XYZ file of C-alpha atoms in Angstrom:
657
model
C 60.143 93.692 131.256
C 63.544 93.032 129.721
C 66.349 93.156 132.241
C 69.487 95.096 131.392
C 72.850 93.884 132.584
C 75.687 96.126 133.718
C 79.355 95.466 134.302
C 82.318 96.702 136.295
C 85.531 98.067 134.796
C 89.069 98.383 136.085
C 91.303 101.417 136.552
C 95.131 101.569 137.018
C 96.676 100.752 140.407
C 99.420 102.601 142.227
C 100.963 99.770 144.235
C 102.278 96.342 143.428
C 99.628 94.660 145.527
C 97.035 96.742 143.768
C 98.272 95.520 140.383
C 97.147 92.022 141.231
C 93.664 93.252 142.091
C 93.671 95.411 138.972
C 94.324 92.381 136.863
C 91.439 90.611 138.548
C 89.112 93.530 137.896
C 90.261 93.785 134.292
C 89.593 90.076 133.861
C 86.084 90.522 135.232
C 85.465 93.384 132.820
C 86.866 91.681 129.748
C 84.428 90.739 126.969
C 85.005 87.051 127.544
C 84.208 87.247 131.245
C 81.766 90.159 131.504
C 79.765 89.750 134.703
C 76.308 91.280 135.103
C 76.198 93.153 138.396
C 72.596 94.403 138.388
C 69.440 94.116 136.361
C 66.229 96.120 136.348
C 63.213 94.481 137.939
C 59.488 95.105 137.664
C 58.389 97.127 140.678
C 55.233 95.149 141.582
C 57.073 91.841 141.678
C 59.822 93.284 143.831
C 57.430 95.027 146.208
C 55.422 91.844 146.667
C 58.497 89.935 147.750
C 59.308 92.336 150.586
C 57.123 92.302 153.653
C 58.724 94.932 155.843
C 60.603 97.459 153.751
C 62.335 99.716 156.235
C 63.116 102.712 154.041
C 60.373 102.726 151.421
C 60.194 105.465 148.803
C 56.933 106.490 147.161
C 58.589 106.113 143.753
C 61.631 104.002 143.007
C 63.500 102.074 140.363
C 63.974 98.457 141.352
C 67.129 96.479 140.600
C 68.588 93.128 141.537
C 72.261 93.048 142.448
C 74.076 89.827 141.691
C 75.697 89.316 145.058
C 78.382 86.819 144.069
C 79.587 88.913 141.138
C 79.625 92.115 143.179
C 81.430 90.369 146.008
C 84.116 89.243 143.583
C 84.582 92.814 142.405
C 84.668 94.496 145.821
C 86.397 91.819 147.872
C 89.986 92.925 147.252
C 90.977 95.166 150.163
C 92.749 98.374 149.231
C 91.750 98.272 145.568
C 90.410 100.968 143.304
C 88.076 100.483 140.379
C 85.002 101.770 138.583
C 81.390 100.745 138.924
C 78.271 101.583 136.921
C 75.290 102.470 139.103
C 71.585 102.815 138.276
C 69.812 106.156 138.754
C 66.097 106.545 139.581
C 65.182 108.097 136.221
C 66.444 105.164 134.157
C 69.898 106.588 133.523
C 73.134 105.239 134.922
C 76.412 106.730 136.079
C 79.904 105.255 136.196
C 81.942 106.145 139.263
C 85.520 105.734 140.388
C 85.751 103.902 143.706
C 88.283 104.827 146.373
C 88.335 102.728 149.572
C 87.676 104.821 152.664
C 88.233 103.820 156.281
C 85.098 103.761 158.421
C 86.355 101.053 160.794
C 89.582 100.997 162.784
C 92.164 98.769 161.039
C 91.818 95.859 163.470
C 88.017 95.990 163.274
C 88.145 96.082 159.475
C 90.516 93.109 159.448
C 87.988 91.055 161.421
C 85.224 91.966 158.956
C 86.727 91.862 155.458
C 83.295 91.344 153.914
C 82.233 94.890 154.887
C 83.632 97.430 152.423
C 83.236 101.207 152.192
C 84.102 103.523 149.309
C 84.063 107.115 148.160
C 82.490 107.348 144.685
C 83.230 110.053 142.084
C 81.744 110.180 138.575
C 84.233 109.330 135.838
C 82.719 111.802 133.356
C 83.718 114.901 135.322
C 80.158 115.661 136.378
C 79.237 116.723 139.904
C 78.133 113.222 140.954
C 79.885 111.841 144.028
C 78.944 109.967 147.166
C 79.513 107.008 149.475
C 79.036 103.285 148.915
C 79.153 100.336 151.264
C 78.815 96.628 150.671
C 78.276 93.769 153.113
C 76.440 90.436 153.177
C 73.388 92.547 154.106
C 73.342 94.266 150.743
C 74.649 97.124 148.619
C 74.053 100.726 149.742
C 74.864 104.026 148.106
C 74.300 107.729 148.724
C 75.030 109.900 145.687
C 75.022 113.689 145.438
C 73.887 114.655 141.927
C 72.891 117.971 140.293
C 69.282 116.732 140.328
C 69.331 115.828 144.035
C 70.493 113.047 146.314
C 70.090 109.460 145.127
C 69.940 106.391 147.347
C 70.320 102.702 146.674
C 69.124 100.626 149.603
C 68.315 96.956 150.158
C 65.287 95.617 151.938
C 65.435 93.282 154.876
C 65.587 90.297 152.537
C 68.925 91.485 151.222
C 70.070 87.977 150.290
C 67.631 88.128 147.374
C 69.612 91.068 146.018
C 66.566 93.314 145.589
C 67.211 97.029 146.017
C 65.331 100.260 145.446
C 66.925 103.250 143.718
C 65.209 106.526 144.589
C 65.471 110.271 144.924
C 65.709 111.722 148.417
C 62.505 113.701 147.908
C 60.591 110.468 147.280
C 61.362 109.029 150.712
C 58.259 108.832 152.874
C 58.148 111.321 155.771
C 58.904 109.961 159.246
C 57.228 110.793 162.523
C 59.949 112.847 164.189
C 60.224 114.293 167.665
C 61.954 117.373 168.949
C 65.325 116.627 170.503
C 66.957 117.916 173.663
C 70.220 119.824 173.716
C 71.996 119.938 177.045
C 74.649 122.434 178.000
C 77.948 121.059 179.330
C 77.662 119.692 182.875
C 77.492 122.102 185.789
C 80.756 123.830 186.544
C 82.066 123.535 182.971
C 82.332 126.736 180.970
C 80.938 126.480 177.457
C 83.461 127.469 174.801
C 82.530 130.827 173.303
C 81.945 131.170 169.576
C 84.780 133.051 167.944
C 84.521 134.633 164.509
C 86.081 132.363 161.910
C 88.313 133.883 159.264
C 87.926 132.789 155.668
C 90.101 129.648 155.354
C 93.139 129.642 153.104
C 95.885 127.194 152.224
C 95.599 123.439 152.610
C 92.729 121.583 154.245
C 93.266 119.375 157.282
C 91.405 116.162 158.003
C 90.501 115.548 161.638
C 89.747 111.907 162.449
C 87.760 111.068 165.592
C 87.452 107.616 167.149
C 83.732 106.894 167.407
C 82.364 104.554 170.072
C 78.889 103.694 168.788
C 76.733 101.556 171.066
C 73.374 99.906 170.407
C 70.476 98.804 172.536
C 69.218 95.240 172.341
C 66.072 96.507 170.646
C 68.154 98.142 167.915
C 70.045 94.898 167.294
C 66.781 92.936 167.159
C 65.388 95.338 164.557
C 68.161 94.486 162.113
C 68.263 90.732 162.728
C 64.714 89.836 163.809
C 64.627 86.164 162.817
C 67.582 84.930 164.854
C 67.273 83.722 168.432
C 70.135 86.085 169.240
C 70.831 88.936 166.799
C 74.182 88.518 165.094
C 76.676 91.244 165.884
C 78.142 91.163 162.383
C 74.718 91.998 160.945
C 74.306 94.953 163.300
C 77.870 96.108 162.650
C 77.165 96.199 158.907
C 74.300 98.612 159.558
C 76.456 100.769 161.839
C 79.070 100.947 159.095
C 76.401 102.141 156.642
C 75.301 104.795 159.120
C 78.821 106.063 159.805
C 79.828 105.912 156.145
C 77.032 108.286 155.166
C 77.322 110.618 158.152
C 81.107 110.787 157.903
C 80.851 111.451 154.175
C 78.857 114.603 154.912
C 81.130 115.716 157.761
C 84.228 115.237 155.597
C 82.809 117.384 152.779
C 81.462 120.110 155.034
C 83.906 120.250 157.934
C 86.962 118.103 157.261
C 85.866 115.704 160.025
C 86.070 111.910 159.715
C 84.400 109.440 162.064
C 85.989 106.013 162.507
C 84.436 103.152 164.472
C 86.734 102.033 167.279
C 88.498 98.662 167.309
C 86.312 97.222 170.082
C 83.001 98.180 168.473
C 81.565 94.662 168.828
C 81.652 95.002 172.608
C 79.201 97.908 172.350
C 76.641 96.000 170.264
C 74.139 94.707 172.800
C 71.842 91.979 171.529
C 69.560 91.335 174.510
C 67.131 94.060 175.524
C 66.639 92.391 178.899
C 70.294 92.605 179.904
C 71.706 95.623 178.073
C 72.616 98.707 180.152
C 70.148 100.992 178.366
C 66.554 102.143 178.784
C 65.586 102.008 175.110
C 62.558 104.336 175.336
C 64.141 107.011 177.555
C 66.731 109.143 175.793
C 67.460 111.209 178.878
C 68.249 108.119 180.913
C 70.369 106.652 178.126
C 72.505 109.786 178.042
C 73.982 109.073 181.458
C 73.904 105.316 180.879
C 76.032 105.678 177.770
C 78.589 107.887 179.492
C 78.964 105.298 182.243
C 78.887 102.265 179.935
C 81.537 103.514 177.542
C 83.778 104.585 180.405
C 83.655 101.115 181.955
C 83.594 98.931 178.831
C 85.892 100.901 176.526
C 87.662 103.396 178.756
C 87.540 107.130 178.147
C 91.079 107.144 176.771
C 90.064 104.877 173.897
C 87.485 107.003 172.070
C 86.881 110.657 171.175
C 83.106 110.781 170.701
C 80.475 108.334 171.931
C 76.884 107.779 170.893
C 74.142 105.195 171.370
C 71.391 104.309 168.880
C 68.037 102.800 169.797
C 64.516 102.226 168.508
C 62.974 104.788 170.868
C 63.725 107.725 173.092
C 64.248 110.360 170.408
C 67.409 112.431 170.379
C 69.345 114.088 173.149
C 72.941 115.263 173.301
C 75.362 117.410 175.233
C 76.620 120.489 173.434
C 80.391 120.620 172.803
C 80.878 117.094 174.102
C 83.642 115.827 171.805
C 86.976 115.255 173.575
C 85.428 116.122 176.969
C 84.609 113.882 179.932
C 80.978 113.825 178.755
C 81.972 112.914 175.171
C 79.682 109.850 175.211
C 76.692 112.142 175.785
C 74.764 111.517 172.582
C 71.590 109.465 171.964
C 69.495 108.888 168.834
C 66.411 106.686 168.675
C 63.682 106.010 166.119
C 61.178 103.210 165.612
C 62.685 102.370 162.200
C 66.301 103.522 162.644
C 67.443 103.097 159.057
C 68.006 105.052 155.874
C 68.714 108.692 155.226
C 65.758 109.855 157.308
C 67.553 108.409 160.327
C 71.200 108.891 159.371
C 71.007 112.597 158.447
C 67.847 113.974 160.095
C 68.682 112.294 163.399
C 72.205 110.967 163.917
C 74.082 113.677 161.995
C 71.928 116.244 163.840
C 72.625 114.885 167.336
C 76.328 114.468 166.612
C 76.252 118.047 165.339
C 75.300 119.109 168.855
C 78.205 117.088 170.244
C 80.475 118.971 167.834
C 79.146 122.311 169.103
C 76.270 123.240 166.772
C 72.921 124.624 167.945
C 69.545 124.651 166.194
C 69.304 127.046 163.245
C 65.525 127.368 162.666
C 63.590 130.563 163.418
C 60.108 129.049 163.846
C 58.326 128.606 167.173
C 55.538 126.433 165.748
C 55.093 122.714 166.380
C 58.241 120.977 167.605
C 60.183 124.190 166.959
C 58.475 125.765 169.976
C 60.867 125.940 172.910
C 63.874 124.699 170.916
C 64.896 127.824 168.984
C 68.358 129.282 169.649
C 68.238 133.011 168.886
C 72.002 133.388 168.347
C 72.006 131.098 165.289
C 68.353 131.169 164.112
C 69.391 131.961 160.547
C 66.838 129.776 158.751
C 63.221 130.850 158.202
C 60.529 128.462 159.364
C 61.634 124.941 160.162
C 64.832 125.379 158.185
C 66.208 122.709 155.887
C 69.809 122.003 156.922
C 71.111 119.353 159.316
C 70.779 121.439 162.476
C 67.271 122.652 161.601
C 63.929 120.910 162.202
C 62.672 120.102 158.703
C 59.351 118.297 158.778
C 58.317 118.788 162.410
C 57.288 122.438 162.716
C 53.746 122.226 161.391
C 52.720 125.007 159.024
C 56.272 126.389 159.101
C 57.807 123.262 157.533
C 59.891 124.131 154.489
C 60.264 120.461 153.508
C 59.772 117.018 155.073
C 63.455 116.058 155.501
C 66.819 117.706 156.099
C 69.289 118.374 153.313
C 72.721 116.853 153.908
C 74.593 120.062 154.622
C 75.287 122.392 157.520
C 74.201 126.023 157.432
C 77.190 128.362 157.468
C 76.121 129.392 160.974
C 76.517 125.775 162.099
C 79.860 125.574 160.320
C 81.006 128.639 162.245
C 80.035 127.056 165.558
C 81.665 123.717 164.786
C 84.858 125.222 163.372
C 85.217 127.438 166.427
C 84.826 124.380 168.655
C 87.327 122.368 166.594
C 89.820 125.217 166.825
C 89.633 124.922 170.612
C 88.896 122.024 172.940
C 86.976 120.057 170.303
C 90.139 119.570 168.286
C 92.342 118.449 171.154
C 91.741 114.710 170.702
C 91.581 114.484 166.904
C 94.189 112.796 164.758
C 95.038 115.538 162.272
C 96.238 114.763 158.762
C 97.552 117.522 156.529
C 96.188 117.134 153.024
C 97.160 118.314 149.568
C 93.754 119.849 148.885
C 93.723 123.637 148.587
C 90.747 125.578 149.906
C 88.878 127.268 147.015
C 88.521 131.045 146.938
C 85.218 132.924 146.888
C 84.607 136.368 145.424
C 81.390 138.398 145.129
C 81.029 140.112 141.744
C 77.921 142.113 142.629
C 78.737 145.767 143.462
C 79.038 146.716 147.122
C 77.213 149.479 148.977
C 73.962 149.075 147.055
C 70.419 149.912 148.110
C 67.485 148.108 146.488
C 63.741 148.915 146.520
C 61.263 146.979 148.633
C 59.330 143.979 147.303
C 61.548 143.706 144.237
C 63.451 140.623 143.004
C 67.248 140.745 142.918
C 70.155 138.503 141.988
C 73.588 138.090 143.530
C 76.601 136.957 141.521
C 79.783 135.365 142.791
C 82.850 133.623 141.437
C 84.948 130.736 142.671
C 88.488 129.632 141.880
C 90.554 126.649 142.924
C 94.291 126.023 142.564
C 93.642 122.292 142.246
C 91.196 122.807 139.349
C 88.539 120.901 141.296
C 84.928 121.034 140.191
C 83.232 123.624 142.407
C 79.725 124.123 143.656
C 78.225 127.300 145.044
C 75.817 128.394 147.744
C 74.336 131.740 148.780
C 72.899 131.903 152.315
C 71.217 134.700 154.223
C 72.750 135.411 157.637
C 70.330 137.640 159.521
C 68.975 137.239 163.030
C 65.729 138.747 164.244
C 62.497 138.005 166.079
C 61.111 134.467 166.001
C 58.054 133.891 163.886
C 56.462 132.418 160.814
C 58.312 132.534 157.484
C 55.259 134.062 155.785
C 55.270 137.187 157.985
C 58.827 137.927 159.160
C 59.377 140.993 161.336
C 62.374 143.178 162.087
C 65.610 141.647 160.851
C 64.280 138.082 160.770
C 65.592 135.804 157.995
C 63.649 135.942 154.730
C 65.370 133.434 152.465
C 65.870 129.722 153.009
C 68.967 127.682 152.221
C 68.961 125.536 149.091
C 71.428 122.775 148.267
C 74.619 123.933 146.512
C 74.621 123.991 142.730
C 76.842 124.593 139.726
C 75.848 128.252 139.280
C 77.450 131.054 141.344
C 74.302 133.156 140.803
C 71.281 133.135 143.102
C 67.991 134.816 142.242
C 65.803 136.043 145.117
C 63.173 134.636 145.162
C 64.006 131.536 143.131
C 63.409 131.940 139.414
C 60.734 129.227 139.294
C 58.578 131.351 141.616
C 58.926 134.365 139.344
C 58.069 132.374 136.234
C 55.134 130.602 137.863
C 53.912 133.632 139.837
C 54.057 131.497 142.974
C 55.705 131.795 146.357
C 57.846 129.167 148.033
C 57.719 129.019 151.818
C 60.926 130.570 153.077
C 61.320 132.931 150.097
C 59.965 136.383 151.026
C 61.087 139.655 149.481
C 62.030 142.419 151.953
C 59.303 145.008 152.514
C 60.941 147.251 155.130
C 64.054 149.369 155.429
C 66.817 147.057 156.630
C 70.182 145.542 155.727
C 70.395 142.004 154.374
C 73.527 139.969 155.070
C 74.637 137.048 152.932
C 77.463 134.545 152.752
C 78.729 133.212 149.427
C 80.277 129.768 149.837
C 82.420 127.855 147.354
C 83.046 124.145 147.908
C 85.375 121.773 146.073
C 83.216 118.743 146.960
C 86.262 116.757 148.084
C 85.959 113.987 150.639
C 87.887 110.770 151.241
C 90.790 110.408 151.394
C 91.149 114.134 152.159
C 89.129 116.910 153.736
C 86.744 118.979 151.676
C 87.584 122.626 151.121
C 85.037 125.404 151.732
C 85.846 129.037 151.025
C 83.530 131.968 151.631
C 83.057 135.705 151.683
C 80.305 137.905 153.133
C 78.138 140.525 151.444
C 75.655 143.175 152.630
C 72.736 144.718 150.729
C 70.557 147.616 151.889
C 66.793 147.814 151.374
C 64.685 150.965 151.468
C 60.947 151.056 152.024
C 60.824 154.477 150.334
C 61.169 152.978 146.854
C 59.544 150.069 145.070
C 58.217 147.766 144.105
C 59.951 148.091 140.745
C 57.554 146.309 138.354
C 57.056 145.703 134.645
C 53.643 146.933 133.486
C 53.818 145.763 129.873
C 54.107 143.432 128.090
C 52.059 141.529 130.648
C 49.105 140.250 128.643
C 50.636 137.344 126.739
C 49.763 137.071 123.049
C 52.019 136.982 120.017
C 54.510 139.391 118.502
C 56.008 139.400 115.035
C 59.685 138.648 114.541
C 61.697 141.813 114.108
C 58.833 144.028 115.274
C 59.051 146.917 117.712
C 57.851 146.512 121.289
C 57.244 149.131 123.942
C 58.319 148.012 127.405
C 56.859 149.913 130.344
C 57.658 149.650 134.038
C 56.917 151.395 137.306
C 60.052 153.298 138.316
C 58.672 153.524 141.867
C 61.255 155.988 143.143
C 64.263 153.907 142.117
C 65.712 156.754 140.011
C 66.508 158.887 143.057
C 68.474 158.373 146.261
C 69.030 156.130 148.057
C 68.574 153.641 145.177
C 69.863 156.066 142.525
C 69.357 153.833 139.500
C 69.582 156.077 136.443
C 69.669 153.417 133.711
C 68.278 149.942 133.047
C 68.941 147.030 130.700
C 66.112 145.253 128.875
C 66.508 141.540 128.214
C 64.508 138.996 126.251
C 64.285 135.787 128.278
C 62.912 132.305 127.836
C 60.514 131.026 130.477
C 62.172 127.615 130.049
C 64.847 128.191 132.666
C 64.697 131.983 132.206
C 68.238 132.192 130.893
C 69.142 135.417 129.128
C 68.553 135.034 125.410
C 69.253 138.508 124.106
C 70.020 142.005 125.330
C 67.415 144.234 123.677
C 68.457 147.571 125.171
C 71.419 148.579 127.291
C 71.670 151.455 129.749
C 68.457 153.163 128.658
C 67.065 155.851 131.004
C 65.173 154.561 134.018
C 62.111 156.622 133.130
C 59.517 153.857 132.850
C 59.511 153.235 129.095
C 61.794 151.852 126.405
C 61.198 150.908 122.767
C 63.029 147.762 121.720
C 63.289 145.648 118.603
C 62.509 141.938 118.868
C 64.906 139.476 117.211
C 64.302 138.020 113.752
C 63.778 134.565 115.226
C 60.839 132.683 116.660
C 60.685 132.154 120.399
C 57.971 130.512 122.473
C 57.220 131.345 126.115
C 59.235 134.542 126.120
C 59.502 137.023 128.977
C 60.918 140.513 129.334
C 63.397 141.296 132.094
C 64.185 144.873 133.114
C 67.233 145.170 135.377
C 68.997 148.168 136.839
C 72.288 148.569 134.953
C 74.276 149.427 138.079
C 72.390 147.452 140.702
C 71.179 143.914 141.421
C 67.391 144.417 141.346
C 65.105 143.616 138.417
C 61.632 142.487 137.441
C 60.382 139.783 135.110
C 57.154 140.139 133.146
C 54.362 138.042 134.645
C 52.961 136.399 131.504
C 54.752 134.631 128.653
C 54.336 135.671 125.034
C 55.387 134.145 121.721
C 57.445 135.561 118.890
C 56.297 134.196 115.510
């Protein structure tokens, strides 16, 4: 195949020293000196050249980075610039690069060939993420509207071969349940206090991270050397912390920074290191003792050890405390997002005060559920859930890179108390966005009937916002297909650009399918939701998250509200009359009290409203409407209560000719 070349471009500098680097970048990007940074490669040839790919995706775009050219671009410390990156679907995106500190200044000075950046799309889209570069290769994690994208090298990184893939295409890992330990005997656990909606400016809390490795971990990343090289292992630790810290900064305003003496915690000989690689419980105490003696408790704020075995185990609310080194994460192939987010970010989440959020008791979920924060149906899908290891209750194979609002509450409460006592706090100039629910309050909806909630976000800084609706109900443990009592019904999805959420998701309604973790309420109860608005900010400042809560009543004495016709497909003539019929199902009387409905013509391609056919017609089960004088394929009818949030969508598409 024909390879395509891509270049780097320069952006203005703020400081005199930066002007020199800007000139260098501009020179590299000039027509006379354009330097190809990456080229597409044929997948079979690339795959054949890699014997032990450590983070293999089932589908990927393959590229070759030109190491010398990229090194020339990224070598200048403290510079800013732009870089064009490949995407898995053949597209590309240009991002602004802002250097971000992952290593303490003295550590970074000893390793100038390891660079870390925050990346933000130059076109104003919602693409942003983290990038790091070292002699071991180029790595990137990008958050895009279509999902997370990763660029990762193989173990033969000197060849410059990398795979570009979607998060959902990463192969599932064999994952174990972890252990969460309460603070040591005699120490009172900090109680969870209700967190008020944040206002004003965000604050960035920076924590000094002492991250140790077993000899087996070091050998995994440098297997061909007689003694694994510490600089090779450090490059991998920087990648790990860069991605984990990027998530913590966006979600919580927390930054992790590797301590100055990090090399002293990289053990390269399994026979002499102070850790029992395959025993996470043993390593917990070993790490507390090792870091106290080698580093000194006064010289770090949170400690952790990574290995190739032993699973995960951590003390709850450990940060800043005497047991702050009480965190262990181990996996046979400890690399890539499946390790960084599903494992390390999860275990560190415990150290920052977060419990498990899943409601399942199947598979690895059995015995590990925490009733006080079991907000997620099934295995859950957020960082503190158990995605992929709860058998039939698994919502998805891997965790999404976000914390459930219940986890955010726990962590923020901890940071407001003892967990914030050792942080270096930086006041930022980022204003927390504001969240507002537009759906009416005090509503009651019928059972087994779809509904939609609408919010609105605003931001004084005019930042690009994303939105998230989450259910916040606690009830009996159980399967997501048959929830009982006040158990959670609706799963968390990744934030998006729309402040509207349809329950269940619109693709289920169009396809007449059901997604695990999306169950309509069938009993009389109250549903509680949180609407979150995020400004997506990260380095060099803390991300802002605003929220507001909303309650919705359900009655089992009405519903389901359902369209009866049109529901047979077929074709209708443009401009013709159509009779729409629906089952009122008791929604016209108290407690629902819906006296009028609106009739919409929709497109099944995304189901966006195309035209209002009738407004505020009586909720009596029938309305005559006129179709538009325009052709439309795959049309649906939507009947929605004019004064409420519930509706129904016709089951079968029809065409207007």
